[in-house]
Tab-separated table of C-alpha atoms in Angstrom:
chain	number	residue	atom	x	y	z
A	1	UNK	CA	73.404	-166.724	163.575
A	2	UNK	CA	76.949	-165.365	163.585
A	3	UNK	CA	78.809	-164.535	160.339
A	4	UNK	CA	81.142	-167.418	159.323
A	5	UNK	CA	84.416	-165.516	158.911
A	6	UNK	CA	86.072	-162.156	159.665
A	7	UNK	CA	84.488	-159.396	157.618
A	8	UNK	CA	85.155	-156.132	159.467
A	9	UNK	CA	87.946	-153.561	159.260
A	10	UNK	CA	88.257	-151.047	162.105
A	11	UNK	CA	89.893	-147.720	161.217
A	12	UNK	CA	91.489	-146.067	164.268
A	13	UNK	CA	92.653	-142.474	163.887
A	14	UNK	CA	94.841	-140.444	166.212
A	15	UNK	CA	97.135	-137.452	166.556
A	16	UNK	CA	99.454	-136.899	169.533
A	17	UNK	CA	97.410	-139.220	171.741
A	18	UNK	CA	100.009	-141.674	173.000
A	19	UNK	CA	98.258	-141.806	176.367
A	20	UNK	CA	95.125	-143.443	174.926
A	21	UNK	CA	95.684	-144.807	171.424
A	22	UNK	CA	96.937	-148.217	172.590
A	23	UNK	CA	93.734	-148.790	174.577
A	24	UNK	CA	91.658	-147.894	171.529
A	25	UNK	CA	93.582	-150.263	169.258
A	26	UNK	CA	93.456	-153.094	171.794
A	27	UNK	CA	89.692	-152.677	172.131
A	28	UNK	CA	89.429	-153.114	168.349
A	29	UNK	CA	91.788	-156.106	168.275
A	30	UNK	CA	89.812	-157.662	171.124
A	31	UNK	CA	86.551	-157.753	169.163
A	32	UNK	CA	87.026	-161.398	168.292
A	33	UNK	CA	86.567	-163.259	165.005
A	34	UNK	CA	84.329	-160.611	163.400
A	35	UNK	CA	87.337	-158.316	162.833
A	36	UNK	CA	89.715	-159.120	159.975
A	37	UNK	CA	92.029	-156.122	160.358
A	38	UNK	CA	92.632	-152.955	162.342
A	39	UNK	CA	94.017	-150.041	160.347
A	40	UNK	CA	95.594	-147.406	162.597
A	41	UNK	CA	96.160	-144.059	160.874
A	42	UNK	CA	98.579	-141.758	162.680
A	43	UNK	CA	98.053	-138.154	161.569
A	44	UNK	CA	101.706	-137.080	161.797
A	45	UNK	CA	102.037	-137.286	165.585
A	46	UNK	CA	105.090	-135.867	167.349
A	47	UNK	CA	104.573	-137.473	170.769
A	48	UNK	CA	105.716	-141.019	170.007
A	49	UNK	CA	102.267	-142.327	169.045
A	50	UNK	CA	103.507	-143.757	165.735
A	51	UNK	CA	106.381	-145.657	167.353
A	52	UNK	CA	103.962	-147.019	169.956
A	53	UNK	CA	101.672	-148.269	167.200
A	54	UNK	CA	104.604	-149.852	165.372
A	55	UNK	CA	105.540	-151.793	168.502
A	56	UNK	CA	101.956	-153.009	168.855
A	57	UNK	CA	101.860	-154.040	165.183
A	58	UNK	CA	105.032	-156.096	165.568
A	59	UNK	CA	103.116	-158.569	167.708
A	60	UNK	CA	99.674	-158.220	166.121
A	61	UNK	CA	99.371	-159.463	162.518
A	62	UNK	CA	95.842	-157.988	162.294
A	63	UNK	CA	97.167	-154.471	162.892
A	64	UNK	CA	98.410	-152.242	160.078
A	65	UNK	CA	99.834	-148.780	160.768
A	66	UNK	CA	99.680	-145.936	158.269
A	67	UNK	CA	101.660	-142.779	158.963
A	68	UNK	CA	100.548	-139.561	157.343
A	69	UNK	CA	103.556	-137.347	156.461
A	70	UNK	CA	101.692	-134.073	157.139
A	71	UNK	CA	99.090	-133.374	159.794
A	72	UNK	CA	95.679	-132.819	158.232
A	73	UNK	CA	94.301	-130.589	160.987
A	74	UNK	CA	91.116	-132.620	161.368
A	75	UNK	CA	89.553	-136.054	161.650
A	76	UNK	CA	88.166	-136.431	158.126
A	77	UNK	CA	91.406	-136.887	156.173
A	78	UNK	CA	92.867	-139.711	158.306
A	79	UNK	CA	89.506	-141.503	158.236
A	80	UNK	CA	89.492	-141.216	154.437
A	81	UNK	CA	93.040	-142.558	154.381
A	82	UNK	CA	91.965	-145.574	156.420
A	83	UNK	CA	88.811	-146.093	154.354
A	84	UNK	CA	90.872	-146.215	151.163
A	85	UNK	CA	93.166	-148.856	152.687
A	86	UNK	CA	90.677	-151.340	154.170
A	87	UNK	CA	90.178	-154.732	152.526
A	88	UNK	CA	87.085	-156.034	154.355
A	89	UNK	CA	83.441	-156.016	153.257
A	90	UNK	CA	82.516	-153.851	156.244
A	91	UNK	CA	84.218	-150.955	158.030
A	92	UNK	CA	83.921	-149.167	161.379
A	93	UNK	CA	85.602	-146.037	162.731
A	94	UNK	CA	87.197	-145.507	166.143
A	95	UNK	CA	88.850	-142.425	167.656
A	96	UNK	CA	92.096	-142.840	169.577
A	97	UNK	CA	90.656	-141.590	172.889
A	98	UNK	CA	87.606	-143.900	172.853
A	99	UNK	CA	87.058	-147.678	172.936
A	100	UNK	CA	84.827	-150.347	171.460
A	101	UNK	CA	83.032	-152.419	174.118
A	102	UNK	CA	83.384	-156.206	173.839
A	103	UNK	CA	81.109	-157.704	171.208
A	104	UNK	CA	80.406	-154.425	169.402
A	105	UNK	CA	81.670	-155.527	165.975
A	106	UNK	CA	79.935	-158.883	166.209
A	107	UNK	CA	76.580	-157.302	167.158
A	108	UNK	CA	76.714	-154.861	164.248
A	109	UNK	CA	77.986	-157.401	161.713
A	110	UNK	CA	75.340	-159.943	162.694
A	111	UNK	CA	72.623	-157.303	162.317
A	112	UNK	CA	73.947	-156.089	158.963
A	113	UNK	CA	74.352	-159.523	157.377
A	114	UNK	CA	71.102	-160.841	158.835
A	115	UNK	CA	69.092	-157.939	157.396
A	116	UNK	CA	71.153	-157.474	154.224
A	117	UNK	CA	71.699	-153.894	155.404
A	118	UNK	CA	74.326	-151.470	154.116
A	119	UNK	CA	74.472	-149.739	157.513
A	120	UNK	CA	74.094	-151.125	161.043
A	121	UNK	CA	73.961	-148.787	164.029
A	122	UNK	CA	73.960	-149.317	167.791
A	123	UNK	CA	74.006	-147.480	171.080
A	124	UNK	CA	76.839	-145.070	171.881
A	125	UNK	CA	77.537	-144.421	175.558
A	126	UNK	CA	79.130	-141.157	176.705
A	127	UNK	CA	81.405	-141.988	179.640
A	128	UNK	CA	82.398	-139.025	181.792
A	129	UNK	CA	85.951	-139.341	183.095
A	130	UNK	CA	87.242	-139.696	185.711
A	131	UNK	CA	83.862	-140.361	187.406
A	132	UNK	CA	82.834	-143.127	185.000
A	133	UNK	CA	79.256	-141.851	184.815
A	134	UNK	CA	77.625	-143.100	181.614
A	135	UNK	CA	74.933	-141.379	179.553
A	136	UNK	CA	73.443	-143.095	176.486
A	137	UNK	CA	73.372	-141.136	173.230
A	138	UNK	CA	69.955	-141.091	171.503
A	139	UNK	CA	68.722	-144.120	173.493
A	140	UNK	CA	65.236	-143.934	171.996
A	141	UNK	CA	66.582	-144.892	168.593
A	142	UNK	CA	68.137	-148.058	169.950
A	143	UNK	CA	65.515	-149.230	172.431
A	144	UNK	CA	64.804	-152.358	170.352
A	145	UNK	CA	66.080	-154.051	167.176
A	146	UNK	CA	64.716	-152.690	163.902
A	147	UNK	CA	65.302	-152.927	160.165
A	148	UNK	CA	64.516	-149.912	157.994
A	149	UNK	CA	64.181	-150.160	154.232
A	150	UNK	CA	65.480	-146.586	154.051
A	151	UNK	CA	66.376	-143.856	156.578
A	152	UNK	CA	63.262	-141.787	155.834
A	153	UNK	CA	61.235	-144.504	157.564
A	154	UNK	CA	62.666	-143.170	160.849
A	155	UNK	CA	63.514	-139.463	160.495
A	156	UNK	CA	64.850	-139.409	164.065
A	157	UNK	CA	68.003	-140.969	162.595
A	158	UNK	CA	69.233	-137.497	161.642
A	159	UNK	CA	69.580	-136.749	165.368
A	160	UNK	CA	72.298	-139.391	165.610
A	161	UNK	CA	75.048	-137.611	163.711
A	162	UNK	CA	77.867	-139.798	165.035
A	163	UNK	CA	79.856	-141.819	162.520
A	164	UNK	CA	81.527	-144.101	165.067
A	165	UNK	CA	78.595	-146.140	166.410
A	166	UNK	CA	77.892	-147.607	162.993
A	167	UNK	CA	79.155	-150.317	160.663
A	168	UNK	CA	79.131	-149.637	156.914
A	169	UNK	CA	79.298	-151.882	153.867
A	170	UNK	CA	82.586	-150.820	152.275
A	171	UNK	CA	81.253	-151.287	148.752
A	172	UNK	CA	78.262	-149.076	149.569
A	173	UNK	CA	80.505	-146.192	150.706
A	174	UNK	CA	82.737	-146.539	147.670
A	175	UNK	CA	79.881	-146.900	145.169
A	176	UNK	CA	78.341	-143.645	146.397
A	177	UNK	CA	81.713	-141.896	146.840
A	178	UNK	CA	80.864	-141.233	150.503
A	179	UNK	CA	83.839	-139.677	152.242
A	180	UNK	CA	84.555	-137.282	155.068
A	181	UNK	CA	85.328	-133.596	154.443
A	182	UNK	CA	89.073	-133.158	154.086
A	183	UNK	CA	91.429	-131.032	156.173
A	184	UNK	CA	90.429	-128.980	159.165
A	185	UNK	CA	86.662	-129.348	159.082
A	186	UNK	CA	85.183	-129.490	162.609
A	187	UNK	CA	82.058	-131.624	163.013
A	188	UNK	CA	82.936	-133.620	159.933
A	189	UNK	CA	80.773	-136.503	161.136
A	190	UNK	CA	77.605	-134.425	160.615
A	191	UNK	CA	78.429	-134.135	156.921
A	192	UNK	CA	79.552	-137.753	156.516
A	193	UNK	CA	76.407	-139.091	158.197
A	194	UNK	CA	74.207	-136.854	156.028
A	195	UNK	CA	75.909	-138.296	152.946
A	196	UNK	CA	75.204	-141.801	154.220
A	197	UNK	CA	71.499	-141.113	154.854
A	198	UNK	CA	71.186	-139.233	151.556
A	199	UNK	CA	72.235	-142.396	149.700
A	200	UNK	CA	69.203	-144.224	151.122
A	201	UNK	CA	70.788	-147.362	152.630
A	202	UNK	CA	68.932	-150.238	154.200
A	203	UNK	CA	69.566	-149.810	157.951
A	204	UNK	CA	69.658	-152.253	160.857
A	205	UNK	CA	69.421	-150.926	164.423
A	206	UNK	CA	70.552	-152.874	167.501
A	207	UNK	CA	70.067	-152.054	171.204
A	208	UNK	CA	73.589	-153.218	172.103
A	209	UNK	CA	76.225	-150.730	173.310
A	210	UNK	CA	78.717	-150.563	170.430
A	211	UNK	CA	80.838	-147.507	171.219
A	212	UNK	CA	82.179	-145.818	174.369
A	213	UNK	CA	82.748	-142.100	173.871
A	214	UNK	CA	85.148	-140.848	176.531
A	215	UNK	CA	84.395	-137.310	177.709
A	216	UNK	CA	87.409	-135.699	179.383
A	217	UNK	CA	86.323	-132.204	180.397
A	218	UNK	CA	89.499	-131.579	182.425
A	219	UNK	CA	91.882	-132.607	179.652
A	220	UNK	CA	94.634	-130.154	178.743
A	221	UNK	CA	93.554	-130.322	175.114
A	222	UNK	CA	89.768	-130.442	174.800
A	223	UNK	CA	88.059	-132.300	171.985
A	224	UNK	CA	86.347	-130.257	169.276
A	225	UNK	CA	82.906	-130.949	170.734
A	226	UNK	CA	83.972	-129.653	174.168
A	227	UNK	CA	86.147	-126.717	173.067
A	228	UNK	CA	83.311	-124.227	172.580
A	229	UNK	CA	84.803	-121.126	174.196
A	230	UNK	CA	85.481	-119.407	170.851
A	231	UNK	CA	82.622	-118.288	168.614
A	232	UNK	CA	84.461	-119.849	165.651
A	233	UNK	CA	83.450	-123.233	167.069
A	234	UNK	CA	79.793	-122.194	166.697
A	235	UNK	CA	80.414	-120.969	163.166
A	236	UNK	CA	81.989	-124.324	162.302
A	237	UNK	CA	79.058	-126.204	163.779
A	238	UNK	CA	76.435	-124.173	161.922
A	239	UNK	CA	78.424	-124.598	158.690
A	240	UNK	CA	78.400	-128.373	159.160
A	241	UNK	CA	74.664	-128.344	159.933
A	242	UNK	CA	73.908	-126.218	156.858
A	243	UNK	CA	76.035	-128.492	154.668
A	244	UNK	CA	74.266	-131.595	156.005
A	245	UNK	CA	70.869	-130.031	155.292
A	246	UNK	CA	71.894	-129.139	151.743
A	247	UNK	CA	73.149	-132.690	151.116
A	248	UNK	CA	69.838	-134.213	152.202
A	249	UNK	CA	67.823	-131.681	150.238
A	250	UNK	CA	69.862	-132.178	147.066
A	251	UNK	CA	69.299	-135.941	147.336
A	252	UNK	CA	65.534	-135.463	147.453
A	253	UNK	CA	65.372	-136.472	151.119
A	254	UNK	CA	63.040	-133.614	152.010
A	255	UNK	CA	61.634	-135.265	155.109
A	256	UNK	CA	65.089	-135.905	156.537
A	257	UNK	CA	66.233	-132.401	155.568
A	258	UNK	CA	63.302	-130.864	157.444
A	259	UNK	CA	64.044	-133.030	160.452
A	260	UNK	CA	67.714	-132.000	160.355
A	261	UNK	CA	66.672	-128.370	160.745
A	262	UNK	CA	64.417	-129.289	163.670
A	263	UNK	CA	67.304	-131.211	165.227
A	264	UNK	CA	69.496	-128.099	165.039
A	265	UNK	CA	66.939	-126.135	167.056
A	266	UNK	CA	66.313	-128.849	169.601
A	267	UNK	CA	69.915	-129.935	170.142
A	268	UNK	CA	72.651	-127.657	168.809
A	269	UNK	CA	70.981	-124.312	169.521
A	270	UNK	CA	69.879	-125.310	173.025
A	271	UNK	CA	73.337	-126.608	173.933
A	272	UNK	CA	75.083	-123.337	173.076
A	273	UNK	CA	72.351	-121.127	174.555
A	274	UNK	CA	72.816	-122.853	177.919
A	275	UNK	CA	76.405	-121.584	177.926
A	276	UNK	CA	75.710	-118.119	176.515
A	277	UNK	CA	75.323	-116.259	179.860
A	278	UNK	CA	78.807	-117.503	180.804
A	279	UNK	CA	80.479	-115.878	177.782
A	280	UNK	CA	81.826	-112.342	177.492
A	281	UNK	CA	80.032	-109.533	175.672
A	282	UNK	CA	82.088	-109.860	172.482
A	283	UNK	CA	81.285	-113.565	172.194
A	284	UNK	CA	77.582	-112.990	172.851
A	285	UNK	CA	77.264	-110.333	170.189
A	286	UNK	CA	79.178	-112.375	167.624
A	287	UNK	CA	77.197	-115.499	168.444
A	288	UNK	CA	73.857	-113.664	168.323
A	289	UNK	CA	74.540	-111.983	164.977
A	290	UNK	CA	75.753	-115.211	163.383
A	291	UNK	CA	72.795	-117.206	164.705
A	292	UNK	CA	70.293	-114.661	163.379
A	293	UNK	CA	71.886	-114.873	159.936
A	294	UNK	CA	71.805	-118.671	160.056
A	295	UNK	CA	68.159	-118.868	161.169
A	296	UNK	CA	67.096	-116.372	158.501
A	297	UNK	CA	67.188	-119.283	156.026
A	298	UNK	CA	64.455	-121.146	157.933
A	299	UNK	CA	61.032	-120.962	156.294
A	300	UNK	CA	57.517	-120.800	157.748
A	301	UNK	CA	57.168	-124.594	157.828
A	302	UNK	CA	60.293	-124.874	159.980
A	303	UNK	CA	58.619	-122.760	162.674
A	304	UNK	CA	55.031	-123.927	162.263
A	305	UNK	CA	55.138	-127.273	164.053
A	306	UNK	CA	54.874	-126.705	167.826
A	307	UNK	CA	56.140	-123.087	167.821
A	308	UNK	CA	56.583	-123.055	171.615
A	309	UNK	CA	58.831	-126.120	171.661
A	310	UNK	CA	61.959	-124.918	173.523
A	311	UNK	CA	64.328	-124.851	170.538
A	312	UNK	CA	61.847	-123.177	168.218
A	313	UNK	CA	60.901	-120.585	170.829
A	314	UNK	CA	64.566	-119.769	171.469
A	315	UNK	CA	65.136	-119.393	167.731
A	316	UNK	CA	62.135	-117.079	167.399
A	317	UNK	CA	63.476	-114.872	170.214
A	318	UNK	CA	66.906	-114.662	168.578
A	319	UNK	CA	65.389	-113.732	165.226
A	320	UNK	CA	63.092	-111.126	166.752
A	321	UNK	CA	65.783	-109.238	168.682
A	322	UNK	CA	68.720	-107.535	166.946
A	323	UNK	CA	70.687	-107.577	170.219
A	324	UNK	CA	71.259	-110.311	172.832
A	325	UNK	CA	68.393	-110.300	175.325
A	326	UNK	CA	66.787	-112.323	178.107
A	327	UNK	CA	69.839	-114.566	178.422
A	328	UNK	CA	69.075	-116.010	181.903
A	329	UNK	CA	65.530	-116.825	180.823
A	330	UNK	CA	66.705	-118.361	177.541
A	331	UNK	CA	69.233	-120.445	179.441
A	332	UNK	CA	66.461	-121.955	181.575
A	333	UNK	CA	64.357	-122.606	178.478
A	334	UNK	CA	67.316	-124.387	176.871
A	335	UNK	CA	67.761	-126.684	179.877
A	336	UNK	CA	66.550	-130.285	179.982
A	337	UNK	CA	63.814	-130.335	181.080
A	338	UNK	CA	62.964	-126.873	179.745
A	339	UNK	CA	61.756	-124.215	182.183
A	340	UNK	CA	59.871	-121.124	181.024
A	341	UNK	CA	60.523	-118.731	183.892
A	342	UNK	CA	58.576	-115.524	184.703
A	343	UNK	CA	57.527	-112.968	183.650
A	344	UNK	CA	54.387	-114.391	182.052
A	345	UNK	CA	53.133	-111.501	179.952
A	346	UNK	CA	49.783	-111.189	178.145
A	347	UNK	CA	48.685	-108.887	175.344
A	348	UNK	CA	45.686	-106.606	175.834
A	349	UNK	CA	43.395	-109.272	174.405
A	350	UNK	CA	44.806	-111.833	176.874
A	351	UNK	CA	47.033	-113.672	174.414
A	352	UNK	CA	50.191	-115.048	176.103
A	353	UNK	CA	53.435	-113.666	174.716
A	354	UNK	CA	57.152	-113.823	175.435
A	355	UNK	CA	57.612	-110.296	176.788
A	356	UNK	CA	56.540	-106.692	176.399
A	357	UNK	CA	59.850	-106.029	174.662
A	358	UNK	CA	59.129	-108.633	171.957
A	359	UNK	CA	55.351	-108.392	171.530
A	360	UNK	CA	55.387	-110.246	168.214
A	361	UNK	CA	56.325	-113.556	169.827
A	362	UNK	CA	53.024	-115.023	170.928
A	363	UNK	CA	52.721	-118.156	173.037
A	364	UNK	CA	49.073	-118.988	172.514
A	365	UNK	CA	49.780	-122.646	171.756
A	366	UNK	CA	50.810	-123.073	175.410
A	367	UNK	CA	47.084	-122.908	176.144
A	368	UNK	CA	46.497	-126.157	174.246
A	369	UNK	CA	49.831	-127.952	174.664
A	370	UNK	CA	49.563	-131.270	176.560
A	371	UNK	CA	50.269	-130.668	180.248
A	372	UNK	CA	53.208	-133.132	180.426
A	373	UNK	CA	54.969	-131.092	177.705
A	374	UNK	CA	54.600	-127.714	179.406
A	375	UNK	CA	57.916	-126.030	180.313
A	376	UNK	CA	56.927	-125.554	183.961
A	377	UNK	CA	59.232	-123.582	186.236
A	378	UNK	CA	60.033	-125.038	189.653
A	379	UNK	CA	62.348	-123.206	192.040
A	380	UNK	CA	64.271	-125.250	194.595
A	381	UNK	CA	65.975	-123.874	197.680
A	382	UNK	CA	67.855	-125.631	200.478
A	383	UNK	CA	67.369	-124.025	203.892
A	384	UNK	CA	69.556	-125.062	206.852
A	385	UNK	CA	67.586	-125.762	210.032
A	386	UNK	CA	68.594	-126.623	213.573
A	387	UNK	CA	67.486	-130.229	213.025
A	388	UNK	CA	68.666	-130.658	209.464
A	389	UNK	CA	68.188	-129.234	205.996
A	390	UNK	CA	64.809	-128.307	204.498
A	391	UNK	CA	64.123	-128.375	200.769
A	392	UNK	CA	61.547	-125.810	199.638
A	393	UNK	CA	59.956	-126.110	196.197
A	394	UNK	CA	57.850	-123.520	194.403
A	395	UNK	CA	55.867	-124.280	191.249
A	396	UNK	CA	54.895	-121.260	189.114
A	397	UNK	CA	51.603	-120.821	187.297
A	398	UNK	CA	51.822	-120.781	183.490
A	399	UNK	CA	48.986	-118.864	181.867
A	400	UNK	CA	46.392	-120.724	183.929
A	401	UNK	CA	47.459	-124.206	182.819
A	402	UNK	CA	48.764	-125.283	186.238
A	403	UNK	CA	45.528	-124.374	188.030
A	404	UNK	CA	43.631	-126.125	185.267
A	405	UNK	CA	45.622	-129.302	185.928
A	406	UNK	CA	44.924	-129.104	189.681
A	407	UNK	CA	48.335	-130.031	191.167
A	408	UNK	CA	48.190	-132.011	194.391
A	409	UNK	CA	51.673	-133.387	194.986
A	410	UNK	CA	55.222	-133.427	193.659
A	411	UNK	CA	57.635	-136.333	193.477
A	412	UNK	CA	61.023	-135.269	194.778
A	413	UNK	CA	64.025	-137.284	193.645
A	414	UNK	CA	67.638	-137.114	194.731
A	415	UNK	CA	69.839	-138.860	192.173
A	416	UNK	CA	73.534	-139.584	192.571
A	417	UNK	CA	75.478	-137.883	189.795
A	418	UNK	CA	77.986	-140.687	189.268
A	419	UNK	CA	76.035	-143.817	190.250
A	420	UNK	CA	73.347	-144.810	187.804
A	421	UNK	CA	70.176	-146.055	189.446
A	422	UNK	CA	71.085	-144.721	192.888
A	423	UNK	CA	68.201	-142.491	193.922
A	424	UNK	CA	65.964	-141.527	196.832
A	425	UNK	CA	62.358	-140.561	196.100
A	426	UNK	CA	59.621	-138.988	198.139
A	427	UNK	CA	56.128	-137.742	197.302
A	428	UNK	CA	55.335	-134.401	198.923
A	429	UNK	CA	51.958	-132.568	198.956
A	430	UNK	CA	51.663	-129.221	197.132
A	431	UNK	CA	49.609	-126.333	198.490
A	432	UNK	CA	48.509	-123.102	196.849
A	433	UNK	CA	50.428	-119.986	197.870
A	434	UNK	CA	50.224	-116.243	197.118
A	435	UNK	CA	51.624	-115.014	193.820
A	436	UNK	CA	50.099	-117.735	191.641
A	437	UNK	CA	52.412	-120.427	192.928
A	438	UNK	CA	52.258	-123.785	194.672
A	439	UNK	CA	54.763	-124.723	197.370
A	440	UNK	CA	56.037	-127.910	198.961
A	441	UNK	CA	58.673	-128.731	201.525
A	442	UNK	CA	60.506	-131.783	202.790
A	443	UNK	CA	63.425	-132.600	205.057
A	444	UNK	CA	66.646	-133.661	203.362
A	445	UNK	CA	68.282	-136.598	205.141
A	446	UNK	CA	71.919	-135.866	204.363
A	447	UNK	CA	73.042	-138.751	206.578
A	448	UNK	CA	70.938	-141.200	204.553
A	449	UNK	CA	72.280	-139.880	201.259
A	450	UNK	CA	75.824	-140.218	202.574
A	451	UNK	CA	75.282	-143.886	203.380
A	452	UNK	CA	74.196	-144.507	199.772
A	453	UNK	CA	77.212	-142.833	198.242
A	454	UNK	CA	79.564	-139.916	198.732
A	455	UNK	CA	79.806	-137.251	196.060
A	456	UNK	CA	77.312	-134.981	194.348
A	457	UNK	CA	73.549	-135.542	194.573
């Protein structure tokens, strides 16, 4: 059943984004009868964005434009400005360089009103531009509809720190004084979302795509989430994560607070570690020292559950070494899927450990970890031949677990980077080889791949 009348306000924020803001606003106006008003907040642009919005508003009675006289330096203040101005029972947020897919507001409003929920959330899709490749954000959370009496019923919610793929009851936000951090506060959505979960709302989840997050890696001005070349970006991110944890803890949401710390290890830490070998020495040292200080607040319980999970193992290595070390190996461990590359060192009593240089980091739980969760290392090498290209694969032993599993074959998959669902698969036999490895080889049909799609495979 659809709600009987317009009940949603969409707050669109922007600063010097004349190239995209009109598309964002039109996507909000095009949501249909669920949307009562669109409030566009221009954060003191100097590129003509405000005049563009005024022209749009002249022909769109649903659109109101608010001009901020001074630039705030962040996203939180203009969102707060819009939140204070909305007149609808429900509110959504939209950034000027993104869009709402058709039906997003209706799907969220229907879920919220049908479940009497203060918050409704749906699937966000990251769209890489210009390729158009789409990657869902936290798809496991939105695999099927669900209603949660409170967020603690599904702690995985703390992994979805976005504020834009959700619809909020306006009265709920105002009653709990839930606002964004003001001024220049990078990663403000982590703090806002923590405040929402800390208030214990009833939550409705829908599998519908409700937000398209445009990722423009070649843009002249990178977004905050992509502009990670300065260590200050990492400091800002850890500050936001610490603040979010403190908010949940202060609200008595201990389970969510614990999960937020685990999320930092599994997501934030791994993302930055993957880029660490690419940075200069000054960045690495600053990043390493700051990360050690941040992780020093973690207690024994934070490390106890699955201590060889990739994020936890990376964190243990950082804490154990006063200087940056093993960066190429850490980068592989931070990848998805994780790869624990050689050397595979053992103590005198046979206990697996990270390295001789860090003997205190033991890996004994790898001996009992389920085989599908092992961070197995597979090397791949393309070798040109007279009659084509040969792909050679080598699977490394991992403290005896691979031999114990008895590998027989490997499924090789070539997947097109920009075309979802376009793939070529082949099952290839594995054979034991010297050096505690297993090897496999197969011919790569470049001509066949080319017929399925040009570009990267």
